[in-house]
Coordinates of C-alpha atoms in Angstrom, one line a residue:
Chain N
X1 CA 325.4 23.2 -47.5
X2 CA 325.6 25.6 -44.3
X3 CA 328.3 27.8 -43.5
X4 CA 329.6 25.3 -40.6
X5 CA 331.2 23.9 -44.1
X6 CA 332.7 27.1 -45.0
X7 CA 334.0 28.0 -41.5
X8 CA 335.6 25.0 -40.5
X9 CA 337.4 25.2 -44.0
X10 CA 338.7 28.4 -42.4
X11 CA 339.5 26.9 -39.4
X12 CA 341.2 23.6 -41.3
X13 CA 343.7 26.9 -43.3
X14 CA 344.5 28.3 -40.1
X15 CA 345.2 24.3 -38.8
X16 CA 347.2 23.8 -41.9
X17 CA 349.3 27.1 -42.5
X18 CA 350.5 27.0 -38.5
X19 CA 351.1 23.2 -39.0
X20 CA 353.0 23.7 -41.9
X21 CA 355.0 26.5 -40.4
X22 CA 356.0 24.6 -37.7
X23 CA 357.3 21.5 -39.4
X24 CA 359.5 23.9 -41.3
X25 CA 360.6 26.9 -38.5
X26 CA 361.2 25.7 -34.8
X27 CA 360.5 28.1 -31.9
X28 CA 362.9 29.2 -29.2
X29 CA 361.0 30.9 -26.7
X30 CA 364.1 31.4 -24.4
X31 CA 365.1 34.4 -27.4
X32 CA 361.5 36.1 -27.1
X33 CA 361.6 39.5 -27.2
X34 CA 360.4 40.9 -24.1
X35 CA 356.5 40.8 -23.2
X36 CA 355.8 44.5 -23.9
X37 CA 357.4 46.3 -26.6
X38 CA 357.1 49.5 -24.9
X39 CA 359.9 49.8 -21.6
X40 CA 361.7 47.1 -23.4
X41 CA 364.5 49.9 -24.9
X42 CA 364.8 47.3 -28.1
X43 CA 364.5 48.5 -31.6
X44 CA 361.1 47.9 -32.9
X45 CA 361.7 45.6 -35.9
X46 CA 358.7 43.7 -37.1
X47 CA 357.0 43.4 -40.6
X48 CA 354.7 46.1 -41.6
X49 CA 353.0 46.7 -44.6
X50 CA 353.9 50.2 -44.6
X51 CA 357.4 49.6 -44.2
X52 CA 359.6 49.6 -47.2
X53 CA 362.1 46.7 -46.9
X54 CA 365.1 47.0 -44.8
Chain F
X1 CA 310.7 35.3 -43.2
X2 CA 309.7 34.9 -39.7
X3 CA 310.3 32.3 -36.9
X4 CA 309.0 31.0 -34.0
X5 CA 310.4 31.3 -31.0
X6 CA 311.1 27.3 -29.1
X7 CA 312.2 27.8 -25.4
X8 CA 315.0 25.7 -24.7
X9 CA 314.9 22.4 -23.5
X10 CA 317.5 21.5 -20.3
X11 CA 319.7 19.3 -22.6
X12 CA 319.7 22.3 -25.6
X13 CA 320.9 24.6 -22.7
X14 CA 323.1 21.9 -21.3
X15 CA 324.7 21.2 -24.7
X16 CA 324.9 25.0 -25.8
X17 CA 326.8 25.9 -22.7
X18 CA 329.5 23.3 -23.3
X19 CA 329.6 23.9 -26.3
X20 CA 330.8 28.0 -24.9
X21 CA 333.0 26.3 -22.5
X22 CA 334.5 24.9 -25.1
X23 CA 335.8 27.5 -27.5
X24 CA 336.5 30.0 -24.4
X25 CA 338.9 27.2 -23.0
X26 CA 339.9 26.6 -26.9
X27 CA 341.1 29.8 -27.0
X28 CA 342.6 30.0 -23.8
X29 CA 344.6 27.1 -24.7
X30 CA 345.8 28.4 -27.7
X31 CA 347.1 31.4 -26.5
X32 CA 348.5 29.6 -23.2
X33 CA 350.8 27.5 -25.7
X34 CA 351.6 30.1 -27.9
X35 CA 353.0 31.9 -25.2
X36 CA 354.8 28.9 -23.8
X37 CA 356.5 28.0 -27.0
X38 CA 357.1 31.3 -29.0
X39 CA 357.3 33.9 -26.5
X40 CA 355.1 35.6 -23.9
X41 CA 354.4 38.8 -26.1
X42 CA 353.9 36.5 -29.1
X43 CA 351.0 35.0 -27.1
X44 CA 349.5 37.7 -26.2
X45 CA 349.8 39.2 -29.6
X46 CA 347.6 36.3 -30.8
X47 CA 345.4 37.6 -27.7
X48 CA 344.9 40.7 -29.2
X49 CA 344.0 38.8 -32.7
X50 CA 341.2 36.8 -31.0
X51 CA 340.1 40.5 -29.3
X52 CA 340.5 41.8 -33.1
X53 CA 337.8 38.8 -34.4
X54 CA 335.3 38.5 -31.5
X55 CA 335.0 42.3 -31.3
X56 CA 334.7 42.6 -35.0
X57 CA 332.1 39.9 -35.4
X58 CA 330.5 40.0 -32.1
X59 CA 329.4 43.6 -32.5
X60 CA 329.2 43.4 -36.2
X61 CA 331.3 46.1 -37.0
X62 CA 333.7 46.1 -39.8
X63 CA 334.7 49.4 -42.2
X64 CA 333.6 48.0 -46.1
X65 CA 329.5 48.0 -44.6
X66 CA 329.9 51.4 -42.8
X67 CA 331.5 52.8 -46.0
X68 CA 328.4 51.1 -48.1
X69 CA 326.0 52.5 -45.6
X70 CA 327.1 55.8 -45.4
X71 CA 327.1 56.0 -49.8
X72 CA 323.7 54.3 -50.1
X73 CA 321.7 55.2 -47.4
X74 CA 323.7 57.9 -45.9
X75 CA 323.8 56.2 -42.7
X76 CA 326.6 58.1 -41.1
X77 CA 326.8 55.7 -37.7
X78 CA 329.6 53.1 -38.5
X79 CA 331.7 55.8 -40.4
X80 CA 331.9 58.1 -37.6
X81 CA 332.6 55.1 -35.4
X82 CA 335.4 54.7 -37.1
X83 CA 336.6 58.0 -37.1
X84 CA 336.2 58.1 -33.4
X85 CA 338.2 55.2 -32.8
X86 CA 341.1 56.3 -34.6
X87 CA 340.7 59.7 -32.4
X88 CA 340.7 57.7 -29.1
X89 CA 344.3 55.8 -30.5
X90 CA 346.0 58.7 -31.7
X91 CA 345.4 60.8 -28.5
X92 CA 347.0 57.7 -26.9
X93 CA 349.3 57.0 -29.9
X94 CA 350.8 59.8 -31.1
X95 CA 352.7 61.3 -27.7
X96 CA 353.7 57.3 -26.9
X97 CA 355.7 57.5 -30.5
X98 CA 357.1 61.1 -29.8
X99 CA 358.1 59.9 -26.1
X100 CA 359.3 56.1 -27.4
X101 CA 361.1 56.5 -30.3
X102 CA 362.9 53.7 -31.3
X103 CA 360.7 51.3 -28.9
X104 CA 357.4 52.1 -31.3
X105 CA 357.2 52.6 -35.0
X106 CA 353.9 53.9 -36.4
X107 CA 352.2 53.1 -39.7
X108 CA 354.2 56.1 -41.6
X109 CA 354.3 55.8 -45.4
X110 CA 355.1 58.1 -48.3
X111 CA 352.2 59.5 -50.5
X112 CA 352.8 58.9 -53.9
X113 CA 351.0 57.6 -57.5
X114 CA 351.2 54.1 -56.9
X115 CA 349.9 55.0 -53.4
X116 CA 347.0 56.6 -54.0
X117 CA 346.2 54.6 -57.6
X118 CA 346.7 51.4 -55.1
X119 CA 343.9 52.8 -52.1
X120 CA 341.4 53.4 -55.3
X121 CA 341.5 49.9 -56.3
X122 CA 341.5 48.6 -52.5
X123 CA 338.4 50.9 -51.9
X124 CA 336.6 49.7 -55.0
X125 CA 337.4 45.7 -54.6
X126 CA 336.6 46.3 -51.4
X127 CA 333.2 46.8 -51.5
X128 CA 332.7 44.2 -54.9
X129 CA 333.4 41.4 -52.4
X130 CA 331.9 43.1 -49.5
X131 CA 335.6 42.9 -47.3
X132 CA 338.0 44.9 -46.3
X133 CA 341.5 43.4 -44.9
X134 CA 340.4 42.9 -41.4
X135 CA 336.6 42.0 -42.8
X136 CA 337.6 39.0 -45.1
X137 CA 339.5 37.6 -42.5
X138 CA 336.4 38.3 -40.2
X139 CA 333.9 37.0 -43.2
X140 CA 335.9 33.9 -43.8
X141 CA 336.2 32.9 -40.4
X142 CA 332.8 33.3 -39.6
X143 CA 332.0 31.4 -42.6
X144 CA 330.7 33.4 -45.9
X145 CA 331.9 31.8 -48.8
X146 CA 333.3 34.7 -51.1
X147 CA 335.7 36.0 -48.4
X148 CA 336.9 32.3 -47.7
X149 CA 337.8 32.4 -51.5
X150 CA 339.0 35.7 -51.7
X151 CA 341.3 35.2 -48.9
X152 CA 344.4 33.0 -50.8
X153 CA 344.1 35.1 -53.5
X154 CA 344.3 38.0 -51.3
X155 CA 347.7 36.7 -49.8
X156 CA 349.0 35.9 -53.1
X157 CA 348.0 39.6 -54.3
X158 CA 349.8 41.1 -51.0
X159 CA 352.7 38.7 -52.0
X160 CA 353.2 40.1 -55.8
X161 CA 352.4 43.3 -54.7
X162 CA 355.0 43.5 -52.5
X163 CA 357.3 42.0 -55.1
X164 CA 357.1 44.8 -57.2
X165 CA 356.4 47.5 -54.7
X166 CA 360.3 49.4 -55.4
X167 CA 359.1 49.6 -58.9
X168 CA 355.5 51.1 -58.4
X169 CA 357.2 53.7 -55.4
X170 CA 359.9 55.0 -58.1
X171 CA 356.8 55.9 -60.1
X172 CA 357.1 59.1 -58.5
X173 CA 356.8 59.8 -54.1
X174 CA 357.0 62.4 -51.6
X175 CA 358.9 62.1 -48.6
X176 CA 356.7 60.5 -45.5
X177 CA 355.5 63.3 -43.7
X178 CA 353.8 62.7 -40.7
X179 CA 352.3 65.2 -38.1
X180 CA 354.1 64.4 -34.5
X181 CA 353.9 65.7 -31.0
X182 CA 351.3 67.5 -29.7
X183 CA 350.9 70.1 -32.5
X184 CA 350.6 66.1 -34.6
X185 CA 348.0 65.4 -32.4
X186 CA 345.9 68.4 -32.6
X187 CA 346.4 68.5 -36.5
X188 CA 344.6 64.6 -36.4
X189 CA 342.2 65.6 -34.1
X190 CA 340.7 68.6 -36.1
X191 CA 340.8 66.9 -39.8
X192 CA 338.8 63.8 -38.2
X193 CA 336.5 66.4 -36.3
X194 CA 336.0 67.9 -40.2
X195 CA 335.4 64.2 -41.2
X196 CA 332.9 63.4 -38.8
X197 CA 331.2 66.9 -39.6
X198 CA 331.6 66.2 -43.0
X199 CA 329.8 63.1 -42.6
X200 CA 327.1 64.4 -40.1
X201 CA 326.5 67.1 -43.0
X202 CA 326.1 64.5 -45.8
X203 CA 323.9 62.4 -43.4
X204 CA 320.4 61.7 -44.3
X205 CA 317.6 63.3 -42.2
X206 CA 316.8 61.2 -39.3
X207 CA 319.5 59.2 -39.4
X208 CA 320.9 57.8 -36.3
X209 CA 324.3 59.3 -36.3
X210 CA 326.6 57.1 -34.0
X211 CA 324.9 54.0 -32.6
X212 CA 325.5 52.9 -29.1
X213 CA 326.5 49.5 -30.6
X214 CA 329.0 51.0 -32.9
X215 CA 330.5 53.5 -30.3
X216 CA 331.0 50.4 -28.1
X217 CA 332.5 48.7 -30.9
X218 CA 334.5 51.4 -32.1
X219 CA 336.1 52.0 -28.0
X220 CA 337.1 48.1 -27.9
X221 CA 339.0 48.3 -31.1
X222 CA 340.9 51.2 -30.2
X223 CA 341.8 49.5 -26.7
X224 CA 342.7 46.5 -28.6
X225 CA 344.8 48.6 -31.5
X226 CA 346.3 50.4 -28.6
X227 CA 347.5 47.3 -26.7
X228 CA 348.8 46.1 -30.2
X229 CA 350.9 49.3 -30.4
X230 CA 352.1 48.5 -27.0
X231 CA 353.0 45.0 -27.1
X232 CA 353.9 44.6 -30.7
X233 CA 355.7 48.2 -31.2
X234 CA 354.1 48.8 -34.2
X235 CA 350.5 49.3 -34.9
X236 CA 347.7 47.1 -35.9
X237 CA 348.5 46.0 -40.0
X238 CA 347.1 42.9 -41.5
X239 CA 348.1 43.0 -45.1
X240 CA 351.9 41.9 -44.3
X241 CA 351.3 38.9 -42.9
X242 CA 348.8 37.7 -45.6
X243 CA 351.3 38.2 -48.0
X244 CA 354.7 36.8 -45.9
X245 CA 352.0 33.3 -45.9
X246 CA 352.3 33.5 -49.6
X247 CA 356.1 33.8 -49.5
X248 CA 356.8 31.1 -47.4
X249 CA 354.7 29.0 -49.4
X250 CA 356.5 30.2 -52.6
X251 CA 359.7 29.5 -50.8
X252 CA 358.7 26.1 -50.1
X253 CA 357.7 25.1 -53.4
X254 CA 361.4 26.6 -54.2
X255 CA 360.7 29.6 -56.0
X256 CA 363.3 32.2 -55.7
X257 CA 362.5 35.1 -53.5
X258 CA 366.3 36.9 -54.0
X259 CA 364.7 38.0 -58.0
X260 CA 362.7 40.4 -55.8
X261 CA 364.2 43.6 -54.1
X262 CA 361.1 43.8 -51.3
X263 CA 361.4 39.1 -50.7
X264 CA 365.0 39.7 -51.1
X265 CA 365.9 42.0 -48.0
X266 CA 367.7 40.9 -45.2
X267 CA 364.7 41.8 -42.4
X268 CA 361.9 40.2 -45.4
X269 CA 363.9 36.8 -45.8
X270 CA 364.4 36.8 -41.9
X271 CA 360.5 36.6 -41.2
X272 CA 360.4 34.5 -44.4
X273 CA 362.4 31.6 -41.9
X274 CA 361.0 32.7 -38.9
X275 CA 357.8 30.9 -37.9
X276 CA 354.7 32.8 -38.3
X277 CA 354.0 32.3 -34.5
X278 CA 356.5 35.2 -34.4
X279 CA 355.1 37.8 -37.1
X280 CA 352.6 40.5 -35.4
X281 CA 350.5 40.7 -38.2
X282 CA 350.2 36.8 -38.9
X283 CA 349.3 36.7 -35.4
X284 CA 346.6 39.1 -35.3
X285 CA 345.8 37.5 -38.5
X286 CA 345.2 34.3 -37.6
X287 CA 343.4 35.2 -34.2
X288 CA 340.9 37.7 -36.3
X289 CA 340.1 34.4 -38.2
X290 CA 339.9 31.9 -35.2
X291 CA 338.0 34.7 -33.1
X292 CA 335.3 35.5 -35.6
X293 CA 334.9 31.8 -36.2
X294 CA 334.4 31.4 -32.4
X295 CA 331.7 34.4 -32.2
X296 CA 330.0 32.5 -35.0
X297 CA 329.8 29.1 -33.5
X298 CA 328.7 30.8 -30.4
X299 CA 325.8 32.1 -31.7
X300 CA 323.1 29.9 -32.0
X301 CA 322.1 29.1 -35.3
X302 CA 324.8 31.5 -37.0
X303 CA 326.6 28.7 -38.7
X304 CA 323.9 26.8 -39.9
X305 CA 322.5 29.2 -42.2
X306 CA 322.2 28.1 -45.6
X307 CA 325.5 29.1 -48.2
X308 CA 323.6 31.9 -50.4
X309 CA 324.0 31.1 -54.4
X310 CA 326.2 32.6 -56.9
X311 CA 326.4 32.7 -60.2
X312 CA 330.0 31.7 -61.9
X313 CA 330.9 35.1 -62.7
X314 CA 330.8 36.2 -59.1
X315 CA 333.2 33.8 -58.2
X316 CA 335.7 34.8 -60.8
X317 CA 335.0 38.2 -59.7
X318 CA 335.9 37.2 -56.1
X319 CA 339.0 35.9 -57.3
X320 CA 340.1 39.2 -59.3
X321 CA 339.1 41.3 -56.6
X322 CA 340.5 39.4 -53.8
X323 CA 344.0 38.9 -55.8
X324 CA 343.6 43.1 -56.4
X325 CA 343.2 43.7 -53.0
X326 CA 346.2 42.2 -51.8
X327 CA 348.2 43.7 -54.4
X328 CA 346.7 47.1 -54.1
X329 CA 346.9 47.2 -50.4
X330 CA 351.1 47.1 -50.5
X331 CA 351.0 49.4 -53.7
X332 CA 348.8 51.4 -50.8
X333 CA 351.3 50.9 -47.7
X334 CA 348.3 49.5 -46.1
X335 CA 344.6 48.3 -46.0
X336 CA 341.9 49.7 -44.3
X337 CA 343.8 48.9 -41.0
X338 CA 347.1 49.6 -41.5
X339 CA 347.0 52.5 -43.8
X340 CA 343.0 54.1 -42.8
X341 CA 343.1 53.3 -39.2
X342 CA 346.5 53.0 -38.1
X343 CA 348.1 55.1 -40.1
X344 CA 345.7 58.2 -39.3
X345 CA 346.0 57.3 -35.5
X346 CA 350.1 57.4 -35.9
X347 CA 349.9 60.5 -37.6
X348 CA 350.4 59.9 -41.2
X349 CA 349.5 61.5 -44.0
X350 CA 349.2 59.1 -46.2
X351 CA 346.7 57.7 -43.9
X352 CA 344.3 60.5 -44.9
X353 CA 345.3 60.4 -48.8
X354 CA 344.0 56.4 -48.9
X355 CA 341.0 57.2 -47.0
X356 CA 339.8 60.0 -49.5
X357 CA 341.2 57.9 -52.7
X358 CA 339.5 54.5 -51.6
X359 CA 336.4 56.3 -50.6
X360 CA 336.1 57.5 -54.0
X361 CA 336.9 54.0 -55.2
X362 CA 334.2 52.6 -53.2
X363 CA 331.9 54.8 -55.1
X364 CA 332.5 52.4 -58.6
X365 CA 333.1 49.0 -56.1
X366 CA 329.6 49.2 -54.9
X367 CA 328.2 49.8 -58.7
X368 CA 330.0 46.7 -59.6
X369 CA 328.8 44.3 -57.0
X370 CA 325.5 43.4 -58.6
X371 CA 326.9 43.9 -62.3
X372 CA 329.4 41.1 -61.2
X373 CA 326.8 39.0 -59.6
X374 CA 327.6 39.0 -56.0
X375 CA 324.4 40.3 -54.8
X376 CA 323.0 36.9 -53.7
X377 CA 320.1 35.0 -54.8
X378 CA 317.6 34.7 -52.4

């Protein structure tokens, strides 16, 4: 066994985790933030793992 | 063992260079709809991701080998690449957060127990399964077999960590101090000038002491983690998104995130809904995998290497220690990335506290590796 086997099981997670992610949350471009977060004057307000929650 | 050399033949060439066109108009296309569907800034987020793997893998530069290196052979080079990096992002970093506020968040934590307790561990498993939280994603994209089992158990170790993270921080934490402004600045730039002469001091004679390869490395991650700051807001992390994977698939399988205080919060079950085309982290996450796997199928040969053998008890070791470093890493407020590198470069202390407490952990990691098998059989 090579590690083509190995990587395109990575590849098939990456496949199946966005696949499953879509079937269950749609996407609505037209309420994208804007492109850069910086000039934008919004609240930064993503996940981080050195955030506590909020 | 050595090989010999066969020139190409037209059709090898032919088929090798389609191949290339192939995954650079992949990845093109990937981002292209990404940005089409979720949002332009989402796309290019997943940009950055792919920059994040190809850089990473192309140049073979990662932070659990430079750490390895610079224990056992005293091979300073990757661990001062790192270092100047994470100079070359504060000095852009650090004023952009005093002059933004609001707009950009850096990767600011409190110092506590469960912090530093949380880094020791990362530092250790870290170096047992030879990955770090940008390098398993790197590893498993790319193809080596313990990263690409260590990497679920990873997420679900992010997941439970995060779970109980109020719990571990009540243990006992100071208030996050950070250093700010320009005096901030200077303050980062001298303690990683006493690293790097710390390093240079504890080098062994003769040793090459920063690379050209890893300088180059080392100035294409810090544009990349400087364009993440940019586009994103907040800095380059990978450990959050590993772990919000687990809790949607917990969610799914209709387990009950409101038991947990950290699932439970209204901005955690927001992202929990939201599609993970609209999480930074899973974003960079997912293009650190997809890049590293397209570096490795550009390289001739790379993914047809044999799988190296293991015996059982490294896999159950790669288990443990990938579950433990997702669950140390939020104990930690951060892996290598967002704690070490981005949290340094952002100006927080507790950036420096995990770098000294999973250093020393990396110590025992590396003395584990071969007790737990995973040096591989050749």
């Amino acid at each position: 066994m090579t590690r083509a086997f190995t990587a395109s099981l990575a590849l098939a997670f990456v496949v199946l985790l966005v696949g499953f992610d879509l079937a269950s949350a749609e996407l609505n471009p037209y309420q994208a933030p804007a492109a850069f977060a910086l000039g934008s004057g919004a609240v930064a307000s993503g996940g981080f793992c050195g955030a506590l929650p909020n | 063992m050595s090989q010999t050399a066969t020139p190409d033949t037209p059709a090898l060439a032919a088929a090798g260079w389609s191949k290339r066109a192939g995954l650079l108009l992949g990845a093109l296309v990937v981002v292209a709809l990404v940005g089409l569907f979720a949002g332009a800034r989402y796309g290019m987020m997943l940009a950055i991701g792919l920059g994040f793997g190809i850089a990473l893998e192309g140049m073979r530069f990662g932070f659990a080998g430079p750490w390895r290196a610079m224990i056992l052979r005293r091979e300073p080079s990757g661990v001062i690449a790192q270092l100047l990096s994470i100079a070359v992002v504060a000095v852009v970093a650090i004023p952009l957060l005093a002059s933004h506020p609001g707009e950009l968040v850096g990767a600011q934590a409190p110092v506590g127990f469960a912090m530093i307790g949380g880094a020791f561990v990362f530092g250790a498993c870290m170096q047992i399964v030879l990955g770090c939280g940008s390098g398993t994603l790197v590893n498993a994209g790319s193809g080596n077999p313990v990263s690409l089992l260590a990497l679920p158990f990873f997420a679900l170790g992010s997941f439970a960590g995060a779970w109980n993270l109020i719990w571990w921080t009540d243990l006992g934490a100071l208030p996050i101090i950070t250093f700010g402004g320009t005096s901030g600045l200077l303050i980062t730039l001298v303690l990683i000038a006493l690293a790097v002469g710390l390093f240079l001091w504890r080098a062994a004679p003769g040793a090459v002491k920063l690379s050209r390869r890893h300088a180059i490395a080392a100035l294409v991650l810090a544009a990349l983690a400087i364009g993440n700051l940019v586009v994103a807001g907040q800095p380059w992390g990978v450990v959050y998104g590993l772990g919000l994977w687990a809790a949607k698939g917990f969610s799914a399988l209709g387990g009950d995130l409101s038991a947990s205080a950290f699932w439970a919060a209204p901005g955690s079950m927001e992202r929990v809904q939201a599609s993970v085309l609209t999480d930074y982290t899973s974003l960079t996450d997912i293009g650190i995998i997809l890049g590293a796997f397209g570096v490795a199928a550009w390289r001739r040969g790379a993914l047809s290497a044999a799988l190296p053998g293991y015996p059982a008890r490294a896999w159950v070791a790669t288990v443990v220690a990938g579950f433990l470093l997702g669950y140390s890493s939020r104990l930690a407020f951060g892996c290598n990335v967002g704690a070490f590198f981005s949290g340094i470069s952002t100006g927080s202390l507790h950036g420096w506290v995990w770098f000294v407490a999973a250093f020393g952990g990396a110590f025992y990691g590396i003395k584990l590796r071969p007790i737990l098998g995973l040096e591989a059989r050749t």
